[in-house]
mmCIF file of C-alpha atoms and ligand atoms in Angstrom:
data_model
loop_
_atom_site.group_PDB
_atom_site.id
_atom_site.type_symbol
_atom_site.label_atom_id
_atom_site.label_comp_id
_atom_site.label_asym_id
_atom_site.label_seq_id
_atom_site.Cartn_x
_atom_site.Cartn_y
_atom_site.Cartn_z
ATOM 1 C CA UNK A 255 -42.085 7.225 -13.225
ATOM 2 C CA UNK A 256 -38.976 9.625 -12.147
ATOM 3 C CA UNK A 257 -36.555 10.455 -14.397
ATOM 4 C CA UNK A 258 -33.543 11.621 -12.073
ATOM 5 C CA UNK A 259 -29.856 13.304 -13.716
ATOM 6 C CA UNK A 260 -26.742 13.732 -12.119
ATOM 7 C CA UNK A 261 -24.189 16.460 -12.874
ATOM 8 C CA UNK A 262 -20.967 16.249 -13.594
ATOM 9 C CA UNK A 263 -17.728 18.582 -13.103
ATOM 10 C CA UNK A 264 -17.092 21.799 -14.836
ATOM 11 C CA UNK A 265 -14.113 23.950 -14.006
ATOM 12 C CA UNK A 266 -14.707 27.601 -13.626
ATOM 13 C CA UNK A 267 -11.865 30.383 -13.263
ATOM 14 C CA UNK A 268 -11.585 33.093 -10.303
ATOM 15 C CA UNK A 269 -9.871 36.013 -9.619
ATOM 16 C CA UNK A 270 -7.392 35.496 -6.980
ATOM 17 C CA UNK A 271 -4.121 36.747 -5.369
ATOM 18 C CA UNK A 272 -2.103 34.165 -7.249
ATOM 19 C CA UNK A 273 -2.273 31.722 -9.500
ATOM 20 C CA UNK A 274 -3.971 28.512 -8.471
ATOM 21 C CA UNK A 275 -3.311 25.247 -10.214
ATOM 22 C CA UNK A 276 -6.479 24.062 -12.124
ATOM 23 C CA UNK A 277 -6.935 20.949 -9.822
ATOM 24 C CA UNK A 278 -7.004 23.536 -6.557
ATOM 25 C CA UNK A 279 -9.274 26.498 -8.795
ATOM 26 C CA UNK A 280 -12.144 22.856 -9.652
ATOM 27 C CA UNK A 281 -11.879 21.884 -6.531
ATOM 28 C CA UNK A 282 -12.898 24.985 -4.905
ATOM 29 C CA UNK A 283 -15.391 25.385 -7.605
ATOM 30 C CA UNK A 284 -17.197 22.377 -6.658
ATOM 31 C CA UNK A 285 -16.738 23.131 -2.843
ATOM 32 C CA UNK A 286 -18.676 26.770 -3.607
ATOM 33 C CA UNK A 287 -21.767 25.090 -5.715
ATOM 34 C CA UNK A 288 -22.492 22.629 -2.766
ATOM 35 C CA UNK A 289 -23.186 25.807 -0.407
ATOM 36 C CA UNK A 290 -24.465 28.298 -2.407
ATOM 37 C CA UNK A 291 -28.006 26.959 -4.160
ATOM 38 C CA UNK A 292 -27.839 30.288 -6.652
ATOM 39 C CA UNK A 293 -24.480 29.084 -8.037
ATOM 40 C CA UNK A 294 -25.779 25.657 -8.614
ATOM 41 C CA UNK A 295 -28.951 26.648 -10.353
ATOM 42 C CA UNK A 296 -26.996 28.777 -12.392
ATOM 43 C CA UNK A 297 -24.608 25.922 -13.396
ATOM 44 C CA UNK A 298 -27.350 23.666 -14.450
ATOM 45 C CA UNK A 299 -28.453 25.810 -17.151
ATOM 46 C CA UNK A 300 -24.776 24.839 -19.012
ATOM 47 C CA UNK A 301 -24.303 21.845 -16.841
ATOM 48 C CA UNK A 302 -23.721 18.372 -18.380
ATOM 49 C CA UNK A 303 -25.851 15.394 -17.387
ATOM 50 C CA UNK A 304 -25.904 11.720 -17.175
ATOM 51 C CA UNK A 305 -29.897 10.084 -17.307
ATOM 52 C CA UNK A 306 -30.713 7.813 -14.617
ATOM 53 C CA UNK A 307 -34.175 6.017 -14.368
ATOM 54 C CA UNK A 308 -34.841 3.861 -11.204
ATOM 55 C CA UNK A 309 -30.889 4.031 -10.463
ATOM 56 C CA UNK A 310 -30.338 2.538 -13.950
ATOM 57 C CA UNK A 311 -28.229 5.205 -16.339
ATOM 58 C CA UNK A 312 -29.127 5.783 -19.823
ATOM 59 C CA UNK A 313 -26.256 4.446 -22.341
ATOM 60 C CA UNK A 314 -25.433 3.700 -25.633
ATOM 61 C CA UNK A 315 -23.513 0.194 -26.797
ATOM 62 C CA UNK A 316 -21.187 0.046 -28.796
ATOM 63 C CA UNK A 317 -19.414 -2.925 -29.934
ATOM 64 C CA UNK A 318 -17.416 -4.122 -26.701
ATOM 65 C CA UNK A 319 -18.256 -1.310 -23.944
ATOM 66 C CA UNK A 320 -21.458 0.959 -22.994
ATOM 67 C CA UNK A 321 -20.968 4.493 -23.888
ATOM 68 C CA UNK A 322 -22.608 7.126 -21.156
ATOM 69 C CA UNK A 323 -23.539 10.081 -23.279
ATOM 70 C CA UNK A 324 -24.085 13.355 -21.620
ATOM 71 C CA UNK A 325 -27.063 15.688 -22.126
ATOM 72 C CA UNK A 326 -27.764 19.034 -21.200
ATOM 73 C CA UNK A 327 -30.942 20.155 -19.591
ATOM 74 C CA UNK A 328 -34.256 18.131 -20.840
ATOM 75 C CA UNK A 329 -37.853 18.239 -20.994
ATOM 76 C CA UNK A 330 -39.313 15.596 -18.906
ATOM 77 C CA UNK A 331 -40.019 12.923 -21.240
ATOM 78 C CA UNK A 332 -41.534 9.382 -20.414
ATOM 79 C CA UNK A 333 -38.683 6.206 -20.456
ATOM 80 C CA UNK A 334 -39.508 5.110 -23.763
ATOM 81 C CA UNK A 335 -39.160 8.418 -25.624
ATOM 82 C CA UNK A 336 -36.508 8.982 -23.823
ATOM 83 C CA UNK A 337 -34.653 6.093 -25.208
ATOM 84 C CA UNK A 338 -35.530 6.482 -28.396
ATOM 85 C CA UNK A 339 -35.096 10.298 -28.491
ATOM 86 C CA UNK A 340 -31.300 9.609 -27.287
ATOM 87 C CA UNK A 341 -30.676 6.124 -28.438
ATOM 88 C CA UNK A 342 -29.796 4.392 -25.988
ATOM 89 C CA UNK A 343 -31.165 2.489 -22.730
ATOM 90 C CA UNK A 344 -31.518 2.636 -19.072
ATOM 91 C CA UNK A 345 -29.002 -0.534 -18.375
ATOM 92 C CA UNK A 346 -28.452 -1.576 -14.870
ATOM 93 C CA UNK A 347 -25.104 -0.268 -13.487
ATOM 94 C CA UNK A 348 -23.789 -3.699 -12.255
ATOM 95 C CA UNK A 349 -23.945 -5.208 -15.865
ATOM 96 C CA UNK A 350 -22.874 -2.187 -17.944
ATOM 97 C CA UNK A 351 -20.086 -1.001 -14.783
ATOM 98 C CA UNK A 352 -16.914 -3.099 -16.217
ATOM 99 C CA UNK A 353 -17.732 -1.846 -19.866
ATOM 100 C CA UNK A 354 -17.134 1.681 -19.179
ATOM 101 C CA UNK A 355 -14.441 3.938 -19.590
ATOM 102 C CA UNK A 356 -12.978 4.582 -15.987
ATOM 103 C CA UNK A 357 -13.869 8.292 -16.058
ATOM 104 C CA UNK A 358 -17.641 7.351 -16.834
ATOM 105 C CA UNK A 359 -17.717 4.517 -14.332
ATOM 106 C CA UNK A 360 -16.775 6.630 -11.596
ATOM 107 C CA UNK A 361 -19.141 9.054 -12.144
ATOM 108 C CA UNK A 362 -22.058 7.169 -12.750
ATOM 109 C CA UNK A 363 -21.310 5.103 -9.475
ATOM 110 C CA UNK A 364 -20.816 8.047 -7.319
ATOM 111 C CA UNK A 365 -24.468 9.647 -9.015
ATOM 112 C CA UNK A 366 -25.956 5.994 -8.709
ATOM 113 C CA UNK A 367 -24.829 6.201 -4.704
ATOM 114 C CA UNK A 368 -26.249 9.802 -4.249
ATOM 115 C CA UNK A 369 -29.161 8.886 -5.592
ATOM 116 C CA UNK A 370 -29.888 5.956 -3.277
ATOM 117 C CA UNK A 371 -29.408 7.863 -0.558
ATOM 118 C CA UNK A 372 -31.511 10.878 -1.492
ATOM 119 C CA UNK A 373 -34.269 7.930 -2.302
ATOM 120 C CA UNK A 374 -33.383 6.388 1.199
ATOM 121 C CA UNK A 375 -33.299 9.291 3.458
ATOM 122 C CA UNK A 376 -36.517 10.622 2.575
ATOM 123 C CA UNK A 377 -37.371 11.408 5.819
ATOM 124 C CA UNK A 378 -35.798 12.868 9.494
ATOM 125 C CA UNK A 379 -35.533 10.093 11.263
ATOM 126 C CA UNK A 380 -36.372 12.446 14.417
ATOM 127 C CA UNK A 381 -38.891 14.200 13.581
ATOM 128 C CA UNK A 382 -40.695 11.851 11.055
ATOM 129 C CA UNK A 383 -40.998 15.093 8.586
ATOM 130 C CA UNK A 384 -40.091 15.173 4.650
ATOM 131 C CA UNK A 385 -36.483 16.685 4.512
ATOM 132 C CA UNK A 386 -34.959 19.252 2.007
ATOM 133 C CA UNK A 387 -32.230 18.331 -0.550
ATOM 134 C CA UNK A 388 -30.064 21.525 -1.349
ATOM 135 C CA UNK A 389 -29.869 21.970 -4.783
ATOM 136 C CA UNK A 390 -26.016 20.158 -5.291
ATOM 137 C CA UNK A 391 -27.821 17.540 -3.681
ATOM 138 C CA UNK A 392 -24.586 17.423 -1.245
ATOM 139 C CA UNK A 393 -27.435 17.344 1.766
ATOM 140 C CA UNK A 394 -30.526 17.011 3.085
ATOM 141 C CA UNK A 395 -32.320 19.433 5.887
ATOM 142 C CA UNK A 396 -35.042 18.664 8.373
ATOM 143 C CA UNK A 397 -36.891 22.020 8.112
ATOM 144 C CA UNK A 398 -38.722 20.913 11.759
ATOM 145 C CA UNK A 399 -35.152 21.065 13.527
ATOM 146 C CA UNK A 400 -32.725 22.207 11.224
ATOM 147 C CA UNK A 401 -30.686 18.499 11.563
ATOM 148 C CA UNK A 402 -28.581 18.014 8.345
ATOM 149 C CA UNK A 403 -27.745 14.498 6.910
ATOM 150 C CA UNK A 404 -25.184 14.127 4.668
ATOM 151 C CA UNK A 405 -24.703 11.038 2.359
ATOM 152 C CA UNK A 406 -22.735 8.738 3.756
ATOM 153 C CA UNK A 407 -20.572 5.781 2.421
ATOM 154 C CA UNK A 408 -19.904 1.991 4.736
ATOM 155 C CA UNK A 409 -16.121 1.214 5.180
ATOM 156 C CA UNK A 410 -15.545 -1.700 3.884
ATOM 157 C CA UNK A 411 -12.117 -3.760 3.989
ATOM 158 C CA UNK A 412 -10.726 -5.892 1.249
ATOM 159 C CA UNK A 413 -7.690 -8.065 2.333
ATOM 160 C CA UNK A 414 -5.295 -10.336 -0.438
ATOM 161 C CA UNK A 415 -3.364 -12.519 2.921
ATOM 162 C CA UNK A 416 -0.291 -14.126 1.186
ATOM 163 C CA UNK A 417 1.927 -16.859 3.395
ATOM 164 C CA UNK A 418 4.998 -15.291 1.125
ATOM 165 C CA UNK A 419 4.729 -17.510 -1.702
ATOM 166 C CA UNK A 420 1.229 -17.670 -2.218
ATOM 167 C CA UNK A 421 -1.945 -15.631 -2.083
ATOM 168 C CA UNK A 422 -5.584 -16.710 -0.150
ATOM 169 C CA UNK A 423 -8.745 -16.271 -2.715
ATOM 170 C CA UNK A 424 -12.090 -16.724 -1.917
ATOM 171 C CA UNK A 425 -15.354 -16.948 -3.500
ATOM 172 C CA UNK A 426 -19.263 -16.724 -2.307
ATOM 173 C CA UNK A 427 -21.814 -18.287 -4.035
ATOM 174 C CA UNK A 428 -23.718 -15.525 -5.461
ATOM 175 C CA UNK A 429 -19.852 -14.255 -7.549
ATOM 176 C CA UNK A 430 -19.852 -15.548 -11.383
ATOM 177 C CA UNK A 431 -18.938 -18.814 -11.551
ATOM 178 C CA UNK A 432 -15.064 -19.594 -11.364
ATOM 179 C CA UNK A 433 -14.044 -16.124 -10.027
ATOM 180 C CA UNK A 434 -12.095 -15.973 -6.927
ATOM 181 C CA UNK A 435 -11.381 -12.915 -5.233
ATOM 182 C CA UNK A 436 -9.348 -11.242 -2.065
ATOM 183 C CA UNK A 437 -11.359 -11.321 1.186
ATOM 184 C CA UNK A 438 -13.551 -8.744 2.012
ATOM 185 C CA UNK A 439 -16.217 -7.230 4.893
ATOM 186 C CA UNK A 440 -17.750 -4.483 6.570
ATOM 187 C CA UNK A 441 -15.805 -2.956 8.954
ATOM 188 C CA UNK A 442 -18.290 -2.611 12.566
ATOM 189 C CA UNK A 443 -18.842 -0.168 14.321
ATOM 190 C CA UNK A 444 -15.837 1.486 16.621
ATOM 191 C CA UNK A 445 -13.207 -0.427 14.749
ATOM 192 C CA UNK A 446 -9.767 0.311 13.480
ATOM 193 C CA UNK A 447 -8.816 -0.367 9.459
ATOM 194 C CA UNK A 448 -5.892 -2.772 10.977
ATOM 195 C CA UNK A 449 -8.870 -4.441 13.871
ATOM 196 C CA UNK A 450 -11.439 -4.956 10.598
ATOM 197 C CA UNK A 451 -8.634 -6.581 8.367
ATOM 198 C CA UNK A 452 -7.956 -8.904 11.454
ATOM 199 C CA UNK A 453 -11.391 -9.717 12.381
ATOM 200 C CA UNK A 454 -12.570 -10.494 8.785
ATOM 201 C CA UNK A 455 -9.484 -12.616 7.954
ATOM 202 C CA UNK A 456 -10.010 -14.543 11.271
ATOM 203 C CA UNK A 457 -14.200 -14.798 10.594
ATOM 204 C CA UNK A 458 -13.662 -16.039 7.324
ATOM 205 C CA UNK A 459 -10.928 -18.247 6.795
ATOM 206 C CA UNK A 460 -9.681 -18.936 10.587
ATOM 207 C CA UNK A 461 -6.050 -17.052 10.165
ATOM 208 C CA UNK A 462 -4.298 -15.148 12.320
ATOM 209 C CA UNK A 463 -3.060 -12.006 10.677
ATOM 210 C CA UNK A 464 0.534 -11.265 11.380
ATOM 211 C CA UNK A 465 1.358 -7.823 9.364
ATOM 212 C CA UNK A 466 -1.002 -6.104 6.830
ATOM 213 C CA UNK A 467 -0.074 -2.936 4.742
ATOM 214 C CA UNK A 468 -2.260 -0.219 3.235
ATOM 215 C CA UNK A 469 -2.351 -0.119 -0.240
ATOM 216 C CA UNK A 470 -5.645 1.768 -2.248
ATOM 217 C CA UNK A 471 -9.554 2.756 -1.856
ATOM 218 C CA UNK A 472 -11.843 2.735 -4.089
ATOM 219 C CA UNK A 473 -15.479 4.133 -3.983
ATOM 220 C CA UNK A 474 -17.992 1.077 -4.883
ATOM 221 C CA UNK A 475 -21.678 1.820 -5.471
ATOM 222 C CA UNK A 476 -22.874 -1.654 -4.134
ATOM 223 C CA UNK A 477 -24.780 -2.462 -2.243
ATOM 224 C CA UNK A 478 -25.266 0.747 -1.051
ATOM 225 C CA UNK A 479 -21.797 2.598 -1.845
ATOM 226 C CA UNK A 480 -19.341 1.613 0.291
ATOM 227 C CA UNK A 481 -15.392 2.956 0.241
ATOM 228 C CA UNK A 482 -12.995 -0.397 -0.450
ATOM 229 C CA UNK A 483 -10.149 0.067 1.574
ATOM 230 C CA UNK A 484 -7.478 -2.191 0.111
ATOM 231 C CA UNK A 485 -4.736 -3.881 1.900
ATOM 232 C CA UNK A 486 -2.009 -6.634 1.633
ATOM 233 C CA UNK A 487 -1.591 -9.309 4.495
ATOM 234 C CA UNK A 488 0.360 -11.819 5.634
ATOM 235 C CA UNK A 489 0.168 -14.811 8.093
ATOM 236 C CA UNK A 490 3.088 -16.926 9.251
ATOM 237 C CA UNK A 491 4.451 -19.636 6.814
ATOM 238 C CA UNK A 492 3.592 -22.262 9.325
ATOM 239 C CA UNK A 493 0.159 -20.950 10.067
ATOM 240 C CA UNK A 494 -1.492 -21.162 7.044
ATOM 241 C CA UNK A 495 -4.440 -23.954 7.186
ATOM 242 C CA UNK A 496 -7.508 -22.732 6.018
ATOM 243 C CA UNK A 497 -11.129 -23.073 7.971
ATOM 244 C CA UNK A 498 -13.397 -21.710 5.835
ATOM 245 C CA UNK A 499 -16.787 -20.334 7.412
ATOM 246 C CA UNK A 500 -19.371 -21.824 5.195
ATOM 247 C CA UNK A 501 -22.053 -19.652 6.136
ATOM 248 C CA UNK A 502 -20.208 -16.259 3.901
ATOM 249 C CA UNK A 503 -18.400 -18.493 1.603
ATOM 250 C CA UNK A 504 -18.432 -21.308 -0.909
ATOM 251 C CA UNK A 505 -14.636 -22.318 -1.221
ATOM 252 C CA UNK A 506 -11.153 -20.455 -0.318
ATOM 253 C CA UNK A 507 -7.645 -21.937 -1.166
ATOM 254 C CA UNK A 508 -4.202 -20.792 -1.680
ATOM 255 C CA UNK A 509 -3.087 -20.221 -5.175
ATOM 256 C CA UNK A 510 0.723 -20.111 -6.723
ATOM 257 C CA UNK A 511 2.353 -16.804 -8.045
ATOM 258 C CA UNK A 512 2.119 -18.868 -11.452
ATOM 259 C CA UNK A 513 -1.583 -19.533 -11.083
ATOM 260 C CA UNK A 514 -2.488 -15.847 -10.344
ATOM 261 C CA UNK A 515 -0.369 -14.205 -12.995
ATOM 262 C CA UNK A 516 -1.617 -16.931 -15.726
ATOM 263 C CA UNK A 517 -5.432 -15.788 -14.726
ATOM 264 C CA UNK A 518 -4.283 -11.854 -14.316
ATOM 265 C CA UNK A 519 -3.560 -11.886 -17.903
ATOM 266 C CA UNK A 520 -6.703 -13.469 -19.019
ATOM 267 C CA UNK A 521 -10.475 -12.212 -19.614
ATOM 268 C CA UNK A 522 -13.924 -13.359 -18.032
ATOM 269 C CA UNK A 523 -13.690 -16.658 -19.511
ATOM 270 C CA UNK A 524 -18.054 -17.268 -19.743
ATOM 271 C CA UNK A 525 -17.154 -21.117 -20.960
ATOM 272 C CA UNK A 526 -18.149 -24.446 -19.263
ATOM 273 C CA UNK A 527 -15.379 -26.793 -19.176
ATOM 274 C CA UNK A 528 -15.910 -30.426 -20.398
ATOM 275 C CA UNK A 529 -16.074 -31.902 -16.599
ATOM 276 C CA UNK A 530 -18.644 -29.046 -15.879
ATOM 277 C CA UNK A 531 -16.296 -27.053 -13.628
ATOM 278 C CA UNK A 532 -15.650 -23.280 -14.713
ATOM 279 C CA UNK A 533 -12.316 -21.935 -15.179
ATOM 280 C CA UNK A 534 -10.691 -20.240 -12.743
ATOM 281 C CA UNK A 535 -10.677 -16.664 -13.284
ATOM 282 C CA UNK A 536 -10.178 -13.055 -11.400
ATOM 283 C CA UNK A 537 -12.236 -9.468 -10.911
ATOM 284 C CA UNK A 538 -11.998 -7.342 -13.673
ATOM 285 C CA UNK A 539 -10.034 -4.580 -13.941
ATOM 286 C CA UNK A 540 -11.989 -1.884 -12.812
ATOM 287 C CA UNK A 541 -12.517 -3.434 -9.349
ATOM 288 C CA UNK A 542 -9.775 -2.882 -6.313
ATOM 289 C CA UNK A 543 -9.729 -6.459 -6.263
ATOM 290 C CA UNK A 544 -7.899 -6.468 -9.499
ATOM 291 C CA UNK A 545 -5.425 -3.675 -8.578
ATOM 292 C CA UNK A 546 -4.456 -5.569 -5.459
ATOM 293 C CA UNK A 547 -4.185 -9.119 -6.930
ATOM 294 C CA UNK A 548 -1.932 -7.413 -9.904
ATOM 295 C CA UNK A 549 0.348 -5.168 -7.319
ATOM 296 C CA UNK A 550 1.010 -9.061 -5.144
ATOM 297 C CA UNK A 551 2.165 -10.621 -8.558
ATOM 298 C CA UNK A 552 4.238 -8.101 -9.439
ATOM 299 C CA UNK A 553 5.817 -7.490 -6.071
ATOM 300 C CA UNK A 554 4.661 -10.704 -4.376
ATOM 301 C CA UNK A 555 7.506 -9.961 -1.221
ATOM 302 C CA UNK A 556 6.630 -5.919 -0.950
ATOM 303 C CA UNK A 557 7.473 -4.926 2.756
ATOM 304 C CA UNK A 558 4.285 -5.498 4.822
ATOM 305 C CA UNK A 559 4.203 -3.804 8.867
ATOM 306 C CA UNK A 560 3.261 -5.420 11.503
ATOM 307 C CA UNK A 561 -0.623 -5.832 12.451
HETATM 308 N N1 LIG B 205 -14.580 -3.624 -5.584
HETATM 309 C C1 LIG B 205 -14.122 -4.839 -5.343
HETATM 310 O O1 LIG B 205 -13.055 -5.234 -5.873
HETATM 311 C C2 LIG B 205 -14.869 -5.777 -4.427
HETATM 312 C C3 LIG B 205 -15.974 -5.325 -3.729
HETATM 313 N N2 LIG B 205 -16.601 -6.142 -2.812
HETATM 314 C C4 LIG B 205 -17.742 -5.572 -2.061
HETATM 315 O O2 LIG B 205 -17.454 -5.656 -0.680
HETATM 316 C C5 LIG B 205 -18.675 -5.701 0.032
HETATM 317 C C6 LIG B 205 -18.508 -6.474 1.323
HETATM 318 O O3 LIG B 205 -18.111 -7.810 1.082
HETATM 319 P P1 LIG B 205 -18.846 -9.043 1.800
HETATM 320 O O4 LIG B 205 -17.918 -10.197 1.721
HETATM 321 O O5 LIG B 205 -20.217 -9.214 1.210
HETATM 322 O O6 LIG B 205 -19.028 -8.522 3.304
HETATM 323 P P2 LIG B 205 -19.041 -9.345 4.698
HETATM 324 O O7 LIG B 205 -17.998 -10.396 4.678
HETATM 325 O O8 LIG B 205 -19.021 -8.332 5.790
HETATM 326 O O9 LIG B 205 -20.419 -10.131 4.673
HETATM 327 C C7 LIG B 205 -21.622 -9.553 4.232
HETATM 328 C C8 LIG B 205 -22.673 -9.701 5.315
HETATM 329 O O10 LIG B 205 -22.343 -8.885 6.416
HETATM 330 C C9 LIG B 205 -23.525 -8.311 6.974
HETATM 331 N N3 LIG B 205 -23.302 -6.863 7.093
HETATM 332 C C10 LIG B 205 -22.662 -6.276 8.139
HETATM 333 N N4 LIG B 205 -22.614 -4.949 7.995
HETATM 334 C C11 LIG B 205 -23.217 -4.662 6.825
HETATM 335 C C12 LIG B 205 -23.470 -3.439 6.114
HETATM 336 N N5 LIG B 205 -23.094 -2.253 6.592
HETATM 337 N N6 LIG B 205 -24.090 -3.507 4.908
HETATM 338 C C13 LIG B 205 -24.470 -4.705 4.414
HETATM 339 N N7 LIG B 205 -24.253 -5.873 5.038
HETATM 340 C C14 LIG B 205 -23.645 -5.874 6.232
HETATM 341 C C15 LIG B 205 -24.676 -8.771 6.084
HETATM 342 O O11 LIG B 205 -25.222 -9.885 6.714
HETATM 343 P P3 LIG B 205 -26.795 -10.043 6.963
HETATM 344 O O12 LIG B 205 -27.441 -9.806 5.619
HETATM 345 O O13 LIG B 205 -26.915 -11.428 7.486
HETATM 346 O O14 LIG B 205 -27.149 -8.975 7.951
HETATM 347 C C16 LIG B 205 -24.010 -9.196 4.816
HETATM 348 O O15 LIG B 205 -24.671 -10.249 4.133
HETATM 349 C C17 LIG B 205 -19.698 -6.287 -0.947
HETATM 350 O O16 LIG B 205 -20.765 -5.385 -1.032
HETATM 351 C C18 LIG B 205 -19.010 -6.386 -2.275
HETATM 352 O O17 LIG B 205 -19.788 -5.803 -3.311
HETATM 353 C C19 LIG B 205 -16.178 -7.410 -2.570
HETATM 354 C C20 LIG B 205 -15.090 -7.921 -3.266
HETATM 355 C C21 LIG B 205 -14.394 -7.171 -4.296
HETATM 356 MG MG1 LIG B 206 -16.878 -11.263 3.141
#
């Protein structure tokens, strides 16, 4: 059994020429413990930890949200002492992620994706031989022939297309039932943002893209942390029949402005309804899908350039 921590941010104050502003004095901070291992030990010892245990974080619940406690620097205990010792459990991150406060879900997806990859990349894929993490774990080193990998993340683009008065959701089979969300897909290799957006739209639901704009990112631990890159779209008002491609999804339609703000505003409805359908519903807050979906129903006309 491996019992595996992650450690969070702590500011720390230099001497310098001028006066830096706290977000430039952390940031360096952080920059300084990735290359020098000394530093890093040394912040451990007052470091702040989350628990992890087979990429599932320790928390606490409370009535309607997890709580991620933080611990200092533990004897190795087995799982179950562990959880009673600190009362809490190791809960998997994709149940407990959209009933955490946004500080704590971005940090325990970001440790949850470094640990994968330290778990993954085992190995130089060269030279066969075990490779080195640095202690930050920003790295790992092939001691054979010095190659460095450093974690990496998969773009991925997510697309809301609107004809001007309405928006395009989608849903796969394997999404909770009733929930619709924007399009989205791994960009390939050698491709523009504005070429993956395109391609994706086109693969999925046979449209032709005619201008797309930029909006957010967000990092996304699954499957295997990816960075959402988040963008409006449009296709032309008399271009808009859908052909959906059956083999990535289960059903794709246009929805009003009404429709959309009416489910914005409510929760995960978990309810049957009488004629066994589910109620339609949208991602939760915490996901870029959300942020997108809300930004097109408050400003469902924003400016969009061309493709
Ligand atoms: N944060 C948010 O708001 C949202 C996040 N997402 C995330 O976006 C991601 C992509 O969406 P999805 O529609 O599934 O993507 P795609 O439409 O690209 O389809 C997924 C399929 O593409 C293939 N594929 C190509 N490249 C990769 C790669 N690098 N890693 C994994 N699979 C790859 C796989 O096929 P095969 O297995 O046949 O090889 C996979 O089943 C999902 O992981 C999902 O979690 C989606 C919606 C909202
Ligand atoms: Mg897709």
């Amino acid at each position: 059994m491996s019992l595996y921590c992650g450690i969070t941010r702590r500011r720390k104050s230099f001497w310098c020429c001028r006066l830096l502003s706290t977000y430039v004095t952390k940031t360096r901070y952080l920059s300084e413990l990735k290359e020098d291992d000394d530093a890093c030990k040394k912040a451990q010892q007052t470091g702040a930890f989350y628990l992890f245990h087979n990429l599932a974080p320790l928390l606490q619940k409370s009535e309607h949200q997890y709580l991620a406690p933080q611990h200092s620097l533990l004897a190795s205990l087995q799982k179950p002492e562990m959880e009673t010792e600190l009362k809490g459990s190791f809960i998997g991150l994709r149940k407990a992620l959209f009933q955490l406060n946004v500080k704590d879900a971005s940090l325990l997806s970001t440790a949850q994706a470094l640990l994968r990859w330290h778990d993954a990349h085992q190995f130089c894929s060269r030279s066969g031989q075990p490779t080195k993490k640095n202690v930050a774990g920003s790295k790992r080193v092939c001691p054979s022939n010095k190659i460095i990998y450093y974690p990496q993340m998969t773009p991925v683009v997510i697309t809301l297309v609107s004809d001007g008065t309405r928006c395009l959701l989608a849903r796969q089979s394997s999404f909770p039932k009733g929930m619709y969300s924007a399009l989205a897909g791994f960009c390939d290799i050698g491709e523009s943002l504005e070429e993956a957006v395109r391609r994706e739209v086109a693969e999925e639901v046979g449209l032709e893209v005619e201008r797309l704009q930029y909006s957010a990112s967000q990092h996304w631990p699954f499957p295997n942390g990816a960075l959402m890159i988040a963008c409006h779209a449009t296709v032309k008002p008399g271009q808009t029949e859908i052909q959906m491609n059956l083999r990535e999804l289960e059903a794709a339609a246009w929805f009003s402005h009404d429709e959309v703000a009416t489910a914005l505003r409510k929760d995960n409805p978990s309810y049957q309804q009488q004629n066994g359908a589910f109620p339609f519903w949208l991602p939760p807050k915490l996901a870029i899908a959300h942020q997108l979906i809300k930004e097109w129903v408050e400003k469902p006309t924003c400016s969009i350039l061309p493709a």
